[in-house]
mmCIF file of C-alpha atoms in Angstrom:
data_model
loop_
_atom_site.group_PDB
_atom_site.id
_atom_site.type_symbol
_atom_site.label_atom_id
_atom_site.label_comp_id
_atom_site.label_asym_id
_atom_site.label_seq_id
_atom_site.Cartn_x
_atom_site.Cartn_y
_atom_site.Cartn_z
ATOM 1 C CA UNK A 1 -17.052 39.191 14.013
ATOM 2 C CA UNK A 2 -19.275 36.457 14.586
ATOM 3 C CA UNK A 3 -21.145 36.626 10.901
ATOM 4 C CA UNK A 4 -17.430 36.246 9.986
ATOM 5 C CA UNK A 5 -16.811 33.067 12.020
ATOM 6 C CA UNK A 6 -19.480 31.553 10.920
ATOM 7 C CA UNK A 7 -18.982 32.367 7.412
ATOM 8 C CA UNK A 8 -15.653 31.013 7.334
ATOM 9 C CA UNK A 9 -16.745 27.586 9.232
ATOM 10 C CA UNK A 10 -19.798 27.381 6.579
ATOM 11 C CA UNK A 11 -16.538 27.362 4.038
ATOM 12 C CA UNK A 12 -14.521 25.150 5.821
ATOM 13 C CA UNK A 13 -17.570 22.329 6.145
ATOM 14 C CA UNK A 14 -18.069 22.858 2.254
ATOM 15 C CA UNK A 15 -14.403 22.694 1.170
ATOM 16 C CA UNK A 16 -14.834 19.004 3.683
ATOM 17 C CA UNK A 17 -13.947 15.885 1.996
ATOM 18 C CA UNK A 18 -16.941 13.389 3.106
ATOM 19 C CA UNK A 19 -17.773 10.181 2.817
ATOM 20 C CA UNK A 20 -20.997 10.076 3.213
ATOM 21 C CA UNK A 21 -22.763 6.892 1.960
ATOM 22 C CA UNK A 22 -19.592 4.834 1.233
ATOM 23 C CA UNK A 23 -19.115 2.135 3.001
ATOM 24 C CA UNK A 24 -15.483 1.247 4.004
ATOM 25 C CA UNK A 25 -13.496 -1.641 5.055
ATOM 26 C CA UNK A 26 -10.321 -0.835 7.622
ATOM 27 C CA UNK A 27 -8.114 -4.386 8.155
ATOM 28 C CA UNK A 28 -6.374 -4.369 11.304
ATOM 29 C CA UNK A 29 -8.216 -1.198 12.772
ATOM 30 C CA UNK A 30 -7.948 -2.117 16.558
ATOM 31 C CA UNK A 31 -5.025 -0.170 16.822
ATOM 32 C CA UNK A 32 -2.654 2.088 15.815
ATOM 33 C CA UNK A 33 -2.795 2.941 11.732
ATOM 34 C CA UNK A 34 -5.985 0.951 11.300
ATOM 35 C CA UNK A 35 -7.478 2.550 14.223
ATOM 36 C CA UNK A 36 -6.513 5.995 12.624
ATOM 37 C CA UNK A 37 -7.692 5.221 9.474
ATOM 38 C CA UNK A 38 -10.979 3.883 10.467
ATOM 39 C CA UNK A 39 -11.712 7.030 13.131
ATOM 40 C CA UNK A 40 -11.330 9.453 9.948
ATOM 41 C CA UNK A 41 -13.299 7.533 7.540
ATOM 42 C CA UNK A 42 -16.323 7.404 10.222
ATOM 43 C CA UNK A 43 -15.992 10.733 11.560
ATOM 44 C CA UNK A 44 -16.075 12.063 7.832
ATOM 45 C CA UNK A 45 -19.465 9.893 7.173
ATOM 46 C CA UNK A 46 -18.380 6.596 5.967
ATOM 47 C CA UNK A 47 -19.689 3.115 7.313
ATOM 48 C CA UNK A 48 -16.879 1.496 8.069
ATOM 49 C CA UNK A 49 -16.583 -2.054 8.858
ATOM 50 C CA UNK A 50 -14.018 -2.634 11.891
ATOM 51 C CA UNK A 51 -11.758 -5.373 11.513
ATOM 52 C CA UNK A 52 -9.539 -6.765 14.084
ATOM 53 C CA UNK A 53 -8.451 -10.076 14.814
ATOM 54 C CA UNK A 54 -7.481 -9.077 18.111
ATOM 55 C CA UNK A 55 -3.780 -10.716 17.935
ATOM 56 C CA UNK A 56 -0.343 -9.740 19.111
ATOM 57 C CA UNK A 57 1.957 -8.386 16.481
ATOM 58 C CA UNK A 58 3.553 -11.547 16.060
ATOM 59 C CA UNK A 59 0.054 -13.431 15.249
ATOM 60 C CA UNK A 60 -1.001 -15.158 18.211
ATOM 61 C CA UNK A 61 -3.733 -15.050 20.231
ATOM 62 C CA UNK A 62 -7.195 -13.340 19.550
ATOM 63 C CA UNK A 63 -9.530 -10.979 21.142
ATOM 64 C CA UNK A 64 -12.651 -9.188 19.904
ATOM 65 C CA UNK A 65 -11.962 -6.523 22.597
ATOM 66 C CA UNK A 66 -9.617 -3.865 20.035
ATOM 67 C CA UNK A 67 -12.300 -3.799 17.467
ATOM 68 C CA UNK A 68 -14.900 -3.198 19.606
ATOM 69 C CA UNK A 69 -13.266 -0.277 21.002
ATOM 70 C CA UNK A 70 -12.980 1.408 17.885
ATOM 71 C CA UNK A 71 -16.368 0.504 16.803
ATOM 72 C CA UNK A 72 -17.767 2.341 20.203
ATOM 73 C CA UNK A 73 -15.723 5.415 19.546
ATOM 74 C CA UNK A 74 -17.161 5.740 15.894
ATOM 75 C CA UNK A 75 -20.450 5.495 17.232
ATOM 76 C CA UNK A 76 -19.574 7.663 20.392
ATOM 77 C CA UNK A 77 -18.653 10.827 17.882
ATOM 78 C CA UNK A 78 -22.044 9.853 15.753
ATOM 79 C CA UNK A 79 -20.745 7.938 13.204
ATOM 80 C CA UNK A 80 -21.540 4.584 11.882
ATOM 81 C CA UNK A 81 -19.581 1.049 12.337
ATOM 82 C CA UNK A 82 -19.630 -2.586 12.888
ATOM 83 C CA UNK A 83 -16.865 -4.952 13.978
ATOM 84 C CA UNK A 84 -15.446 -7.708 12.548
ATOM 85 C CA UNK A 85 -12.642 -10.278 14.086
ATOM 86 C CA UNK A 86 -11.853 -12.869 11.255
ATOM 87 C CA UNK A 87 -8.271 -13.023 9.898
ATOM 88 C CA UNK A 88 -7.974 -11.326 6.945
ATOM 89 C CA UNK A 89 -7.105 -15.219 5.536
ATOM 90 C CA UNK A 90 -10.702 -14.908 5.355
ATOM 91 C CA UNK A 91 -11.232 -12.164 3.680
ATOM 92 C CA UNK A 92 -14.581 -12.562 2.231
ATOM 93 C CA UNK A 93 -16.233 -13.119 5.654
ATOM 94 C CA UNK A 94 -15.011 -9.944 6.211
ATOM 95 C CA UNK A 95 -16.221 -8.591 2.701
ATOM 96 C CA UNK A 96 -19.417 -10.347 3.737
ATOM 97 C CA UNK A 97 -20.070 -8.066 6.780
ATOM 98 C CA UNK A 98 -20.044 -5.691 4.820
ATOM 99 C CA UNK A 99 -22.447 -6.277 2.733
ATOM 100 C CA UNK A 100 -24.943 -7.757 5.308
ATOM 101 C CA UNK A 101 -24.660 -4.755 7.551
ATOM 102 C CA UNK A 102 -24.440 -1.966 5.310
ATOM 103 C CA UNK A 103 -25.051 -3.194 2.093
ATOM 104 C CA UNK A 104 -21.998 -2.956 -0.034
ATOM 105 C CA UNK A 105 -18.255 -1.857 -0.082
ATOM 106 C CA UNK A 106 -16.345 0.937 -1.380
ATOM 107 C CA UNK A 107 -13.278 1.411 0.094
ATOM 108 C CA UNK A 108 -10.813 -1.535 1.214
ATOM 109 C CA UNK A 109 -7.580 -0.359 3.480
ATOM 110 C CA UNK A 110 -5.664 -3.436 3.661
ATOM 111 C CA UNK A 111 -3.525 -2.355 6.446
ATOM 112 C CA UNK A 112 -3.202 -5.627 8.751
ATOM 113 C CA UNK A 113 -0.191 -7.190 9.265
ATOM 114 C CA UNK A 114 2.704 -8.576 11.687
ATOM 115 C CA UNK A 115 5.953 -8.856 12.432
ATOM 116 C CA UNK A 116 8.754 -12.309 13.047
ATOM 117 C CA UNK A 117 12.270 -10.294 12.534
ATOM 118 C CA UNK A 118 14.549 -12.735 12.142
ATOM 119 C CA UNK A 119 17.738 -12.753 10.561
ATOM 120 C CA UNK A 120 17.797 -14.913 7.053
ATOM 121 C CA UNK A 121 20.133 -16.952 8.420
ATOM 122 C CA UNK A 122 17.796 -17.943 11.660
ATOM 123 C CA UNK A 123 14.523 -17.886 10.066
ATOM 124 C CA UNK A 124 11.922 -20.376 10.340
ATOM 125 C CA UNK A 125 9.723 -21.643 8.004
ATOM 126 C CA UNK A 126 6.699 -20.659 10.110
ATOM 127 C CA UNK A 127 8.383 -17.360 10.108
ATOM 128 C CA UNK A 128 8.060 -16.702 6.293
ATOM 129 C CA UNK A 129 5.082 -18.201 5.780
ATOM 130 C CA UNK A 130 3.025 -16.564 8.167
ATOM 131 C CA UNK A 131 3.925 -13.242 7.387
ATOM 132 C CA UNK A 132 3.310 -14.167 3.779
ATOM 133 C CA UNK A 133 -0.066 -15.225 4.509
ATOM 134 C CA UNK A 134 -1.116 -12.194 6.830
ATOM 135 C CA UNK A 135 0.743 -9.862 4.471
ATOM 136 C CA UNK A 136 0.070 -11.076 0.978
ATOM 137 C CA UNK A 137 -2.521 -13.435 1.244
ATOM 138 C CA UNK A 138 -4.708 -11.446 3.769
ATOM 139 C CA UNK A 139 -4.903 -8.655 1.530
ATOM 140 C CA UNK A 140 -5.350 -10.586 -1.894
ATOM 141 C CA UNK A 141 -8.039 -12.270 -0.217
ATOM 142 C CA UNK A 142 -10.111 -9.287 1.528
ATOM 143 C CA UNK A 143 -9.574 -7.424 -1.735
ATOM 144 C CA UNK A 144 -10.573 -10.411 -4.340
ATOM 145 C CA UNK A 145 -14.012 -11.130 -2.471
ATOM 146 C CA UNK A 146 -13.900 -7.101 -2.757
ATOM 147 C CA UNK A 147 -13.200 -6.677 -6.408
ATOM 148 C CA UNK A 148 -16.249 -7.944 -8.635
ATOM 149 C CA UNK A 149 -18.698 -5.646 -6.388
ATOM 150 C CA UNK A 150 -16.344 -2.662 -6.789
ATOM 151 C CA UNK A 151 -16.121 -3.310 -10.857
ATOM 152 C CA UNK A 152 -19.631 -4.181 -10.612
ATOM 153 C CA UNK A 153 -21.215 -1.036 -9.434
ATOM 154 C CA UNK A 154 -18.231 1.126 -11.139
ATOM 155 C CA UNK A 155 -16.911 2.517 -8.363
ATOM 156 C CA UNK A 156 -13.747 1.347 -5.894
ATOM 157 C CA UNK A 157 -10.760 2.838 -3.894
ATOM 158 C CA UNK A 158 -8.489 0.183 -2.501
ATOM 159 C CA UNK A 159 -5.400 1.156 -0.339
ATOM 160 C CA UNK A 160 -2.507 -0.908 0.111
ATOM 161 C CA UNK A 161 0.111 -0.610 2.949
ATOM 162 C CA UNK A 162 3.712 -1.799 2.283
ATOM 163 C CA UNK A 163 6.974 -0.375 4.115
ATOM 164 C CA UNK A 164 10.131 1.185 3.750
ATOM 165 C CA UNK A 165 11.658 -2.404 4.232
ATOM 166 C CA UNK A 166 9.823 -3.290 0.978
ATOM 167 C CA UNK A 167 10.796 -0.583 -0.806
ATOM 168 C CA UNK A 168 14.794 -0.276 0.138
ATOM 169 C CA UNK A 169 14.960 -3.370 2.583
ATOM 170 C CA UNK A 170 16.215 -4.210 5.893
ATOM 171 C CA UNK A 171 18.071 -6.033 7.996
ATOM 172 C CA UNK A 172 16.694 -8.921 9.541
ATOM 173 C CA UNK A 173 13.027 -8.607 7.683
ATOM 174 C CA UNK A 174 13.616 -10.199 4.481
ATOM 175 C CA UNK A 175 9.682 -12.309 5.047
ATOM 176 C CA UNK A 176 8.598 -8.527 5.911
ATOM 177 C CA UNK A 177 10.544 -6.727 3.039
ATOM 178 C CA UNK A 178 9.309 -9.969 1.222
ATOM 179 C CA UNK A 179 5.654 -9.376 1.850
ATOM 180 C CA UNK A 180 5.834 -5.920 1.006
ATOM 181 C CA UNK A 181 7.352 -5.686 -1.747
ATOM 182 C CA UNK A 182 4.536 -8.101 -3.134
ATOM 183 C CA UNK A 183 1.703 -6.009 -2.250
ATOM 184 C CA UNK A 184 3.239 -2.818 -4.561
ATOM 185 C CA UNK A 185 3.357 -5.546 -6.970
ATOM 186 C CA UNK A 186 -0.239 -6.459 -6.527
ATOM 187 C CA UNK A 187 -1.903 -2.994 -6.425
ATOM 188 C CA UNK A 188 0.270 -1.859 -9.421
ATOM 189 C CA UNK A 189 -1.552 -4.575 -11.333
ATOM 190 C CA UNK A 190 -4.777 -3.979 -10.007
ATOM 191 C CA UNK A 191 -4.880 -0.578 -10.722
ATOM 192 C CA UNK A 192 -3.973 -1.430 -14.326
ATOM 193 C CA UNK A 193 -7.221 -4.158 -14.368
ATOM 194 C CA UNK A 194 -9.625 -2.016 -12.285
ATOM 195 C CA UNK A 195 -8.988 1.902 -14.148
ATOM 196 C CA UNK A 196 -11.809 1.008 -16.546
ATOM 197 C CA UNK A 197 -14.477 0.075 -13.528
ATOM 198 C CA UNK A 198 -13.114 3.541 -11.501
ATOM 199 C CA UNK A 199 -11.769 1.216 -9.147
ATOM 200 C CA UNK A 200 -8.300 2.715 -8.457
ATOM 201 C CA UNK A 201 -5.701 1.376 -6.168
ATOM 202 C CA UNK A 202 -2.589 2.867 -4.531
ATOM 203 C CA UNK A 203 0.143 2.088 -1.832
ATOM 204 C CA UNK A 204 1.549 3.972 0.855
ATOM 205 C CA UNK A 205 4.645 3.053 2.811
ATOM 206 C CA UNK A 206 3.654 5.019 6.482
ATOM 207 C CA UNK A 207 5.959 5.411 9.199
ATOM 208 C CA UNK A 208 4.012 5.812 12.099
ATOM 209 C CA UNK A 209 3.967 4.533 15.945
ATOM 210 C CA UNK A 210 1.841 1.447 16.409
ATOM 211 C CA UNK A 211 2.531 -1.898 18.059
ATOM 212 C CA UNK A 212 4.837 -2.707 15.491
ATOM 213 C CA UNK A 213 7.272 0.502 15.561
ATOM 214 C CA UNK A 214 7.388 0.388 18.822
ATOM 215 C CA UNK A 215 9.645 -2.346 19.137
ATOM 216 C CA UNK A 216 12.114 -0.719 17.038
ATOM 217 C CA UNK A 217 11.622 2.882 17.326
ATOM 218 C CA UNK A 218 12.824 5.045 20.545
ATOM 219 C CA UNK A 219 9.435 7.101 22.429
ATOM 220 C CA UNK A 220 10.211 10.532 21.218
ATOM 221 C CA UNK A 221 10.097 9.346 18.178
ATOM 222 C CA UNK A 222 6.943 7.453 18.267
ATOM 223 C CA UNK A 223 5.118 10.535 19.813
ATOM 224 C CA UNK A 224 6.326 12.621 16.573
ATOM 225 C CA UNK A 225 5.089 9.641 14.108
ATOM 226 C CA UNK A 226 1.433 9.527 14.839
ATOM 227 C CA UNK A 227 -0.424 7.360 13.262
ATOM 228 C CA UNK A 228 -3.084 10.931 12.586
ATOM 229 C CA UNK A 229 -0.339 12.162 10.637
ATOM 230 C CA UNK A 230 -1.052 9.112 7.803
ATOM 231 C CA UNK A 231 -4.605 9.036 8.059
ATOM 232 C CA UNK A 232 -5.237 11.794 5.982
ATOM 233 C CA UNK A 233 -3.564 10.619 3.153
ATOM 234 C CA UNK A 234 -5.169 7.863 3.119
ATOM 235 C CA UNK A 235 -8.055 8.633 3.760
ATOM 236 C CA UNK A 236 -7.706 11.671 0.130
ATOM 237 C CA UNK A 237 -7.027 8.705 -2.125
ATOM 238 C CA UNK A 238 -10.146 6.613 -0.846
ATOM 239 C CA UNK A 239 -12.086 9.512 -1.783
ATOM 240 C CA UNK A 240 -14.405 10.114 -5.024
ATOM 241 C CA UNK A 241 -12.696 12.926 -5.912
ATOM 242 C CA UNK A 242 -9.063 11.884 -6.249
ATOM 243 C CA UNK A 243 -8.230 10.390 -9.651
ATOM 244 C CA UNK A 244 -4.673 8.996 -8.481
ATOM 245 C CA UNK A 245 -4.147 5.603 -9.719
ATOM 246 C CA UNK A 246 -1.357 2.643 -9.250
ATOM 247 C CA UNK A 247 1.008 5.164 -7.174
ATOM 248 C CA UNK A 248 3.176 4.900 -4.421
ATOM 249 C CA UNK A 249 3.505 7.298 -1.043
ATOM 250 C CA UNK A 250 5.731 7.293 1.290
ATOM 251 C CA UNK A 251 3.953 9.174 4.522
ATOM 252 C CA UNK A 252 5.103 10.000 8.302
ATOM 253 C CA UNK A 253 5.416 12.798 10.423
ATOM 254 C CA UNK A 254 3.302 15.438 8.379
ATOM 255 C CA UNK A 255 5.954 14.455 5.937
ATOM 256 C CA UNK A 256 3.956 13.353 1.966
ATOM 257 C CA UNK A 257 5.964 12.034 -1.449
ATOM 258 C CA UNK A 258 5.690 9.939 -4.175
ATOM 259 C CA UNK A 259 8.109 7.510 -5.572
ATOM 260 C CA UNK A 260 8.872 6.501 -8.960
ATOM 261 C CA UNK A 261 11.390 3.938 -10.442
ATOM 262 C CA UNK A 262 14.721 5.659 -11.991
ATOM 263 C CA UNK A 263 16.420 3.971 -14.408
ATOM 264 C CA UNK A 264 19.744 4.548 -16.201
ATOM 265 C CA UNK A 265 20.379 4.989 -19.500
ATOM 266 C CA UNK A 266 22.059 2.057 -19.574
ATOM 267 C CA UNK A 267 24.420 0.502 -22.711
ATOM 268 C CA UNK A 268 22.608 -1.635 -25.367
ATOM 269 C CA UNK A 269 24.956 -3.889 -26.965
ATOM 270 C CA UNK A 270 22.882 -3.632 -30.544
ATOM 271 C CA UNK A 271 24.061 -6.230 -33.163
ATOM 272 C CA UNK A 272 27.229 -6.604 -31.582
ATOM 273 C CA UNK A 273 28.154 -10.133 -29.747
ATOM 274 C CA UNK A 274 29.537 -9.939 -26.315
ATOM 275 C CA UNK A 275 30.538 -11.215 -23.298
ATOM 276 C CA UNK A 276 31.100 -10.686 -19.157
ATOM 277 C CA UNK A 277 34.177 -8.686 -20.653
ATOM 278 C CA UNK A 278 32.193 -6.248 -22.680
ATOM 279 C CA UNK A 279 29.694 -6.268 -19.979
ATOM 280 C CA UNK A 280 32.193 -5.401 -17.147
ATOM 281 C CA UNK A 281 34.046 -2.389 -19.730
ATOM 282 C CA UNK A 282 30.775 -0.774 -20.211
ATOM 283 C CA UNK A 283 29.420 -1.044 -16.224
ATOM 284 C CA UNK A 284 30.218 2.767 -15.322
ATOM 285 C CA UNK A 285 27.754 3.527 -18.265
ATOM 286 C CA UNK A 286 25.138 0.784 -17.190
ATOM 287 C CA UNK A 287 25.252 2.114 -13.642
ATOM 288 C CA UNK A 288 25.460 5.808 -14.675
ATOM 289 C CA UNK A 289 22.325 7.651 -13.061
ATOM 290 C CA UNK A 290 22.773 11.439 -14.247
ATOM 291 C CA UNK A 291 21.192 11.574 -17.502
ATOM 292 C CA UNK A 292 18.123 8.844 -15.739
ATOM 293 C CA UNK A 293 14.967 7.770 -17.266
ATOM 294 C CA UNK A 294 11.845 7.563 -15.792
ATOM 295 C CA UNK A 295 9.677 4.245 -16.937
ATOM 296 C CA UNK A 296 5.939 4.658 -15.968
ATOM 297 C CA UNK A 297 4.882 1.518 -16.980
ATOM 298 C CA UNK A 298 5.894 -1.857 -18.374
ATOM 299 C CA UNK A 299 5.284 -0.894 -22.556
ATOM 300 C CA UNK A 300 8.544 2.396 -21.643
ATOM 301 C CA UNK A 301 10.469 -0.162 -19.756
ATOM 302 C CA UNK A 302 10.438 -2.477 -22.781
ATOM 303 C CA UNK A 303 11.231 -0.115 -24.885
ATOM 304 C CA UNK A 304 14.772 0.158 -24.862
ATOM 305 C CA UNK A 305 15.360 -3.598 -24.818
ATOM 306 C CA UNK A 306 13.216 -3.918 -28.108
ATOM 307 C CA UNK A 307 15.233 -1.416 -29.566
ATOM 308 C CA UNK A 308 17.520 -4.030 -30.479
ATOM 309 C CA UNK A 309 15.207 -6.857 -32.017
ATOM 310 C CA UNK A 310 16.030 -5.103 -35.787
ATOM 311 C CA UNK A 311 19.665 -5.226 -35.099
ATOM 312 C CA UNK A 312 20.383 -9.075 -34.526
ATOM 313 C CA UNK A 313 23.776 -9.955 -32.826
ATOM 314 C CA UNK A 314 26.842 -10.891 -35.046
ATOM 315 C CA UNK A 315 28.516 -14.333 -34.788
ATOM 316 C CA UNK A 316 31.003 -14.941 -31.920
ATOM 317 C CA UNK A 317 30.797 -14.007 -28.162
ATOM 318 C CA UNK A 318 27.517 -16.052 -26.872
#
């Protein structure tokens, strides 16, 4: 019995995804996802570079005390880690770290980020733009100073973190939904740009409990969305051995899927002239989703509007 134990543990550690030797970057890892995400990575091998400004979850304040914490637990199970507290507005200091304490940088999880709910009709300017530049900026700016050492050595996995308020929207969020929607944009293109280098980036959209959901999600509901139950996805696509490139997951509760965009068939008004008129008799086909298309990039999307450039419109209707 015990031969067998041990044989099936020797299987289990070989069948282990590890990180050994990469060095990773976690943004916003004091708590919460970041936290998670930067526990796995160490605990599976990876040097991981801490970084926490040390805010509330509306972007004030600062404390080095959340990264630190993480940082000792790391290093507590064995692991290796080093804290950082800039704002990810200053992304290559944080890039920088990196490379002074461990040498390099492999992996980037931009996962930082804030909340100022508001509805449109009450929001501040301050309100949009800071969750822009946490969001959005922050994570261009970690991932640029990132980018030419990934493409460089021929080797990257970047992870972006958007939100079902991105993806579908939501009341009283439209800087969040704003800010996330952006960063799908972002890591779509990037992963276009960076497939040659094997720098590949993907998005998920987690629901899990941190600071964040917490103000908007009841307890037994946080205790069923922990933030362990996202970790592990993204920790796969930070790994060598996944070859998954410019997708998007949504992730929660044990719960894994990928989106795609759907698309009708639509109506093509080929070398006819029309109108709102002919626009509004054919909007049951435009709108009609059963026989849907499924446009992976943006040479199929154009596709069915170029089918018209050899049929030009006839005289009349602008």
């Amino acid at each position: 019995m015990a031969n067998d134990s041990a044989s099936k543990l020797a299987n289990e550690l070989a069948n282990e995804l590890r990180y050994d030797g990469r060095v990773a970057i976690v943004t916003g890892a004091g708590n919460g996802l970041g936290r998670a995400h930067a526990l796995l990575l160490g605990a599976r091998g990876a040097k991981v570079v801490v970084n926490d400004l040390g805010g509330d979850i509306h972007g004030g304040g600062k404390s080095s005390a959340a990264a630190d914490q993480v940082v000792a637990e790391i290093k507590a199970a064995g692991g290796s880690a080093v804290a950082n507290y800039d704002s990810v507005e200053d992304g290559g200091q944080i890039v920088q770290t990196a490379l002074d304490h461990f040498g390099g940088v492999d992996i980037v999880i931009n996962n930082a980020g804030i909340l100022r709910d508001s509805s449109f009709a009450k929001m501040s300017a301050d309100d949009w733009d800071l969750i822009y530049r946490v969001h959005v900026l922050g994570a261009f700016r970690v991932t640029h100073a990132a980018w030419p050492h990934m493409r460089n050595q021929g080797y990257g996995r970047i992870v972006m973190t958007t939100s079902a308020a991105g993806i579908y929207g939501n009341f009283g969020q439209a800087n969040y939904s704003m800010a996330k929607m952006g960063l799908i944009g972002m890591a779509n293109t990037l992963a276009i740009e960076g497939a040659a280098k094997n720098v590949l980036v993907n998005t998920i959209a987690p629901l899990a409990g941190s600071r964040i959901s917490e103000t908007v999600m009841p307890p037994q509901m946080l205790e069923a969305l922990k933030p362990e139950y996202v970790a592990p996805l993204a920790a796969y696509l930070c790994h060598e051995s996944s070859t998954e490139n410019g997708s998007l997951f949504e992730v929660g509760a044990g719960f894994h899927a990928k989106l795609r965009w759907e698309r009708t068939r639509g109506h093509h008004f080929q070398g006819q002239a029309f109108g709102p008129e002919e626009v509004a008799q054919r909007w049951q086909e435009i709108c009609d989703f059963d026989d849907a298309t499924y446009p992976k990039n943006i040479g199929e999307s154009l596709m069915s509007i170029v089918q018209g450039v050899n049929s030009p419109f006839s005289q009349g209707k602008p």
